[in-house]
JSON list of C-alpha atoms in Angstrom, two decimals:
[
{"chain": "A", "resi": 1, "resn": "MET", "atom": "CA", "xyz": [-6.58, 23.23, -9.46]},
{"chain": "A", "resi": 2, "resn": "LEU", "atom": "CA", "xyz": [-4.07, 23.12, -12.15]},
{"chain": "A", "resi": 3, "resn": "GLY", "atom": "CA", "xyz": [-5.84, 20.28, -14.09]},
{"chain": "A", "resi": 4, "resn": "ILE", "atom": "CA", "xyz": [-5.88, 16.61, -14.30]},
{"chain": "A", "resi": 5, "resn": "HIS", "atom": "CA", "xyz": [-2.59, 15.06, -13.03]},
{"chain": "A", "resi": 6, "resn": "HIS", "atom": "CA", "xyz": [-3.24, 11.37, -13.43]},
{"chain": "A", "resi": 7, "resn": "VAL", "atom": "CA", "xyz": [-5.99, 8.54, -13.57]},
{"chain": "A", "resi": 8, "resn": "GLY", "atom": "CA", "xyz": [-5.44, 5.41, -11.59]},
{"chain": "A", "resi": 9, "resn": "ILE", "atom": "CA", "xyz": [-7.17, 2.09, -12.77]},
{"chain": "A", "resi": 10, "resn": "VAL", "atom": "CA", "xyz": [-7.31, -1.15, -10.94]},
{"chain": "A", "resi": 11, "resn": "VAL", "atom": "CA", "xyz": [-6.48, -4.31, -12.92]},
{"chain": "A", "resi": 12, "resn": "ALA", "atom": "CA", "xyz": [-6.20, -8.11, -12.10]},
{"chain": "A", "resi": 13, "resn": "ASP", "atom": "CA", "xyz": [-3.39, -8.68, -14.43]},
{"chain": "A", "resi": 14, "resn": "LEU", "atom": "CA", "xyz": [-0.97, -5.84, -14.23]},
{"chain": "A", "resi": 15, "resn": "ASP", "atom": "CA", "xyz": [1.36, -7.48, -16.91]},
{"chain": "A", "resi": 16, "resn": "THR", "atom": "CA", "xyz": [-1.56, -7.87, -19.45]},
{"chain": "A", "resi": 17, "resn": "ALA", "atom": "CA", "xyz": [-2.69, -4.30, -18.83]},
{"chain": "A", "resi": 18, "resn": "THR", "atom": "CA", "xyz": [0.62, -2.82, -19.03]},
{"chain": "A", "resi": 19, "resn": "GLU", "atom": "CA", "xyz": [1.23, -4.49, -22.62]},
{"chain": "A", "resi": 20, "resn": "ALA", "atom": "CA", "xyz": [-2.22, -3.14, -23.39]},
{"chain": "A", "resi": 21, "resn": "TYR", "atom": "CA", "xyz": [-1.54, 0.58, -22.76]},
{"chain": "A", "resi": 22, "resn": "ARG", "atom": "CA", "xyz": [2.00, 0.26, -24.29]},
{"chain": "A", "resi": 23, "resn": "ARG", "atom": "CA", "xyz": [0.27, -0.80, -27.39]},
{"chain": "A", "resi": 24, "resn": "LEU", "atom": "CA", "xyz": [-1.84, 2.23, -27.06]},
{"chain": "A", "resi": 25, "resn": "GLY", "atom": "CA", "xyz": [1.12, 4.57, -27.19]},
{"chain": "A", "resi": 26, "resn": "PHE", "atom": "CA", "xyz": [1.73, 5.20, -23.46]},
{"chain": "A", "resi": 27, "resn": "ARG", "atom": "CA", "xyz": [5.28, 5.27, -22.29]},
{"chain": "A", "resi": 28, "resn": "LEU", "atom": "CA", "xyz": [6.16, 3.07, -19.37]},
{"chain": "A", "resi": 29, "resn": "LEU", "atom": "CA", "xyz": [7.99, 4.88, -16.61]},
{"chain": "A", "resi": 30, "resn": "GLU", "atom": "CA", "xyz": [8.39, 2.28, -14.06]},
{"chain": "A", "resi": 31, "resn": "THR", "atom": "CA", "xyz": [6.83, -0.74, -12.28]},
{"chain": "A", "resi": 32, "resn": "LEU", "atom": "CA", "xyz": [7.06, -0.76, -8.45]},
{"chain": "A", "resi": 33, "resn": "GLU", "atom": "CA", "xyz": [5.57, -2.24, -5.53]},
{"chain": "A", "resi": 34, "resn": "MET", "atom": "CA", "xyz": [4.27, 0.03, -2.45]},
{"chain": "A", "resi": 35, "resn": "PRO", "atom": "CA", "xyz": [3.83, -2.76, 0.33]},
{"chain": "A", "resi": 36, "resn": "GLU", "atom": "CA", "xyz": [2.52, -0.17, 2.73]},
{"chain": "A", "resi": 37, "resn": "GLN", "atom": "CA", "xyz": [-0.31, 0.51, 0.30]},
{"chain": "A", "resi": 38, "resn": "GLY", "atom": "CA", "xyz": [-0.71, -3.30, -0.67]},
{"chain": "A", "resi": 39, "resn": "VAL", "atom": "CA", "xyz": [-0.29, -2.50, -4.33]},
{"chain": "A", "resi": 40, "resn": "ARG", "atom": "CA", "xyz": [2.07, -2.84, -7.18]},
{"chain": "A", "resi": 41, "resn": "ILE", "atom": "CA", "xyz": [1.80, -0.13, -9.93]},
{"chain": "A", "resi": 42, "resn": "ALA", "atom": "CA", "xyz": [2.92, 0.38, -13.39]},
{"chain": "A", "resi": 43, "resn": "ALA", "atom": "CA", "xyz": [3.31, 4.29, -14.03]},
{"chain": "A", "resi": 44, "resn": "PHE", "atom": "CA", "xyz": [2.86, 5.56, -17.66]},
{"chain": "A", "resi": 45, "resn": "ALA", "atom": "CA", "xyz": [3.30, 8.86, -19.04]},
{"chain": "A", "resi": 46, "resn": "ALA", "atom": "CA", "xyz": [1.50, 10.33, -22.02]},
{"chain": "A", "resi": 47, "resn": "GLY", "atom": "CA", "xyz": [2.35, 13.82, -23.15]},
{"chain": "A", "resi": 48, "resn": "ARG", "atom": "CA", "xyz": [1.92, 16.00, -19.78]},
{"chain": "A", "resi": 49, "resn": "ASN", "atom": "CA", "xyz": [-0.37, 13.47, -18.25]},
{"chain": "A", "resi": 50, "resn": "TYR", "atom": "CA", "xyz": [0.14, 10.13, -16.10]},
{"chain": "A", "resi": 51, "resn": "LEU", "atom": "CA", "xyz": [-1.57, 6.94, -15.88]},
{"chain": "A", "resi": 52, "resn": "GLU", "atom": "CA", "xyz": [-1.23, 4.32, -13.14]},
{"chain": "A", "resi": 53, "resn": "LEU", "atom": "CA", "xyz": [-2.34, 0.87, -13.35]},
{"chain": "A", "resi": 54, "resn": "LEU", "atom": "CA", "xyz": [-2.53, -0.61, -9.78]},
{"chain": "A", "resi": 55, "resn": "THR", "atom": "CA", "xyz": [-3.15, -4.34, -8.73]},
{"chain": "A", "resi": 56, "resn": "PRO", "atom": "CA", "xyz": [-3.24, -5.66, -5.20]},
{"chain": "A", "resi": 57, "resn": "LEU", "atom": "CA", "xyz": [-0.42, -7.31, -3.45]},
{"chain": "A", "resi": 58, "resn": "ASP", "atom": "CA", "xyz": [-2.82, -8.99, -1.04]},
{"chain": "A", "resi": 59, "resn": "THR", "atom": "CA", "xyz": [-6.41, -9.61, -0.20]},
{"chain": "A", "resi": 60, "resn": "GLU", "atom": "CA", "xyz": [-6.72, -6.84, 2.45]},
{"chain": "A", "resi": 61, "resn": "SER", "atom": "CA", "xyz": [-5.83, -3.67, 0.74]},
{"chain": "A", "resi": 62, "resn": "GLY", "atom": "CA", "xyz": [-8.53, -1.23, -0.44]},
{"chain": "A", "resi": 63, "resn": "VAL", "atom": "CA", "xyz": [-7.26, -1.78, -4.14]},
{"chain": "A", "resi": 64, "resn": "ALA", "atom": "CA", "xyz": [-7.95, -5.52, -3.66]},
{"chain": "A", "resi": 65, "resn": "ARG", "atom": "CA", "xyz": [-11.43, -4.84, -2.04]},
{"chain": "A", "resi": 66, "resn": "PHE", "atom": "CA", "xyz": [-12.20, -2.52, -5.08]},
{"chain": "A", "resi": 67, "resn": "LEU", "atom": "CA", "xyz": [-11.18, -5.24, -7.45]},
{"chain": "A", "resi": 68, "resn": "ALA", "atom": "CA", "xyz": [-13.12, -7.91, -5.68]},
{"chain": "A", "resi": 69, "resn": "ALA", "atom": "CA", "xyz": [-16.29, -5.50, -5.63]},
{"chain": "A", "resi": 70, "resn": "ARG", "atom": "CA", "xyz": [-16.23, -4.21, -9.04]},
{"chain": "A", "resi": 71, "resn": "GLY", "atom": "CA", "xyz": [-13.51, -5.81, -11.18]},
{"chain": "A", "resi": 72, "resn": "ASP", "atom": "CA", "xyz": [-11.09, -3.88, -13.17]},
{"chain": "A", "resi": 73, "resn": "GLY", "atom": "CA", "xyz": [-11.69, -0.12, -13.69]},
{"chain": "A", "resi": 74, "resn": "VAL", "atom": "CA", "xyz": [-11.12, 3.51, -13.06]},
{"chain": "A", "resi": 75, "resn": "HIS", "atom": "CA", "xyz": [-10.23, 3.63, -9.26]},
{"chain": "A", "resi": 76, "resn": "HIS", "atom": "CA", "xyz": [-9.34, 7.39, -9.02]},
{"chain": "A", "resi": 77, "resn": "VAL", "atom": "CA", "xyz": [-8.68, 10.53, -10.54]},
{"chain": "A", "resi": 78, "resn": "ALA", "atom": "CA", "xyz": [-6.06, 12.78, -9.47]},
{"chain": "A", "resi": 79, "resn": "TYR", "atom": "CA", "xyz": [-5.71, 16.53, -9.82]},
{"chain": "A", "resi": 80, "resn": "ALA", "atom": "CA", "xyz": [-2.53, 18.88, -9.81]},
{"chain": "A", "resi": 81, "resn": "VAL", "atom": "CA", "xyz": [-2.54, 21.62, -6.99]},
{"chain": "A", "resi": 82, "resn": "PRO", "atom": "CA", "xyz": [0.25, 23.97, -6.33]},
{"chain": "A", "resi": 83, "resn": "ASN", "atom": "CA", "xyz": [-0.09, 23.96, -2.50]},
{"chain": "A", "resi": 84, "resn": "LEU", "atom": "CA", "xyz": [-1.47, 20.58, -1.13]},
{"chain": "A", "resi": 85, "resn": "ALA", "atom": "CA", "xyz": [-1.91, 21.99, 2.51]},
{"chain": "A", "resi": 86, "resn": "ALA", "atom": "CA", "xyz": [-3.88, 25.18, 1.26]},
{"chain": "A", "resi": 87, "resn": "ALA", "atom": "CA", "xyz": [-6.04, 22.97, -0.69]},
{"chain": "A", "resi": 88, "resn": "LEU", "atom": "CA", "xyz": [-6.80, 20.57, 1.96]},
{"chain": "A", "resi": 89, "resn": "ARG", "atom": "CA", "xyz": [-7.66, 23.45, 4.36]},
{"chain": "A", "resi": 90, "resn": "GLN", "atom": "CA", "xyz": [-10.21, 24.97, 1.76]},
{"chain": "A", "resi": 91, "resn": "LEU", "atom": "CA", "xyz": [-11.78, 21.79, 1.08]},
{"chain": "A", "resi": 92, "resn": "ASP", "atom": "CA", "xyz": [-12.06, 20.90, 4.54]},
{"chain": "A", "resi": 93, "resn": "ALA", "atom": "CA", "xyz": [-13.63, 24.40, 5.39]},
{"chain": "A", "resi": 94, "resn": "ALA", "atom": "CA", "xyz": [-16.17, 23.72, 2.50]},
{"chain": "A", "resi": 95, "resn": "GLY", "atom": "CA", "xyz": [-17.25, 20.53, 4.11]},
{"chain": "A", "resi": 96, "resn": "TYR", "atom": "CA", "xyz": [-15.29, 17.96, 2.05]},
{"chain": "A", "resi": 97, "resn": "GLU", "atom": "CA", "xyz": [-14.88, 14.60, 3.57]},
{"chain": "A", "resi": 98, "resn": "LEU", "atom": "CA", "xyz": [-11.12, 14.12, 3.41]},
{"chain": "A", "resi": 99, "resn": "ILE", "atom": "CA", "xyz": [-9.56, 10.66, 3.72]},
{"chain": "A", "resi": 100, "resn": "ASP", "atom": "CA", "xyz": [-6.09, 12.41, 4.57]},
{"chain": "A", "resi": 101, "resn": "ARG", "atom": "CA", "xyz": [-6.16, 15.78, 6.51]},
{"chain": "A", "resi": 102, "resn": "GLU", "atom": "CA", "xyz": [-2.52, 16.00, 6.13]},
{"chain": "A", "resi": 103, "resn": "PRO", "atom": "CA", "xyz": [-0.40, 15.39, 3.08]},
{"chain": "A", "resi": 104, "resn": "ARG", "atom": "CA", "xyz": [1.34, 12.06, 2.69]},
{"chain": "A", "resi": 105, "resn": "VAL", "atom": "CA", "xyz": [4.05, 10.60, 0.33]},
{"chain": "A", "resi": 106, "resn": "GLY", "atom": "CA", "xyz": [2.78, 8.84, -2.85]},
{"chain": "A", "resi": 107, "resn": "LEU", "atom": "CA", "xyz": [4.40, 7.48, -5.98]},
{"chain": "A", "resi": 108, "resn": "HIS", "atom": "CA", "xyz": [7.37, 9.10, -6.96]},
{"chain": "A", "resi": 109, "resn": "GLY", "atom": "CA", "xyz": [7.84, 11.04, -3.75]},
{"chain": "A", "resi": 110, "resn": "TRP", "atom": "CA", "xyz": [4.78, 13.14, -4.55]},
{"chain": "A", "resi": 111, "resn": "ARG", "atom": "CA", "xyz": [2.89, 14.88, -1.85]},
{"chain": "A", "resi": 112, "resn": "VAL", "atom": "CA", "xyz": [-0.66, 13.53, -2.08]},
{"chain": "A", "resi": 113, "resn": "ALA", "atom": "CA", "xyz": [-4.17, 13.41, -0.24]},
{"chain": "A", "resi": 114, "resn": "PHE", "atom": "CA", "xyz": [-7.29, 11.70, -0.86]},
{"chain": "A", "resi": 115, "resn": "ILE", "atom": "CA", "xyz": [-10.80, 13.00, -0.74]},
{"chain": "A", "resi": 116, "resn": "HIS", "atom": "CA", "xyz": [-13.84, 10.49, -0.26]},
{"chain": "A", "resi": 117, "resn": "PRO", "atom": "CA", "xyz": [-15.85, 9.42, -3.04]},
{"chain": "A", "resi": 118, "resn": "ARG", "atom": "CA", "xyz": [-18.83, 10.64, -1.01]},
{"chain": "A", "resi": 119, "resn": "SER", "atom": "CA", "xyz": [-17.75, 14.14, -1.40]},
{"chain": "A", "resi": 120, "resn": "CYS", "atom": "CA", "xyz": [-17.12, 13.79, -5.15]},
{"chain": "A", "resi": 121, "resn": "HIS", "atom": "CA", "xyz": [-20.13, 11.97, -6.72]},
{"chain": "A", "resi": 122, "resn": "GLY", "atom": "CA", "xyz": [-18.59, 8.65, -6.28]},
{"chain": "A", "resi": 123, "resn": "VAL", "atom": "CA", "xyz": [-15.16, 9.32, -7.55]},
{"chain": "A", "resi": 124, "resn": "LEU", "atom": "CA", "xyz": [-12.25, 8.71, -5.21]},
{"chain": "A", "resi": 125, "resn": "THR", "atom": "CA", "xyz": [-10.31, 11.98, -5.82]},
{"chain": "A", "resi": 126, "resn": "GLU", "atom": "CA", "xyz": [-6.52, 12.47, -5.39]},
{"chain": "A", "resi": 127, "resn": "LEU", "atom": "CA", "xyz": [-4.69, 15.66, -5.18]},
{"chain": "A", "resi": 128, "resn": "VAL", "atom": "CA", "xyz": [-1.10, 15.97, -5.97]},
{"chain": "A", "resi": 129, "resn": "GLU", "atom": "CA", "xyz": [1.11, 18.73, -5.17]},
{"chain": "A", "resi": 130, "resn": "VAL", "atom": "CA", "xyz": [3.14, 19.99, -8.20]},
{"chain": "A", "resi": 131, "resn": "ALA", "atom": "CA", "xyz": [4.86, 23.31, -8.93]},
{"chain": "A", "resi": 132, "resn": "PRO", "atom": "CA", "xyz": [2.50, 25.50, -11.25]},
{"chain": "A", "resi": 133, "resn": "ALA", "atom": "CA", "xyz": [4.95, 25.28, -14.08]},
{"chain": "A", "resi": 134, "resn": "SER", "atom": "CA", "xyz": [5.24, 21.52, -14.05]},
{"chain": "A", "resi": 135, "resn": "GLU", "atom": "CA", "xyz": [1.53, 20.86, -14.34]}
]
């Protein structure tokens, strides 16, 4: 692990939340839709870290279910890794419950994979592959 890459926060009102985080000093990088995941995302940068605000596009996505059950709040924590495939093999061998056994494409074309919250004390955990120098 190279450190925390980003935190994902689910919000009911993306426009209001975006403005709130801009006032906090976060720099909005982009707002985009990922229909295949059923979400609209506002991506921010703060120093060397990122923040994602997520809101559902429909009532069926995992983000929609999260919002209905818990309301606004932290959805996932993402960690940077230098080699995602190797990290997944190590975690699988160590008994972690992987949601993704193979890397998939996430926001900004990043290679990502998720670990089930049951394996991480209730926290949905995302791994993001980055070059070590760009952590």
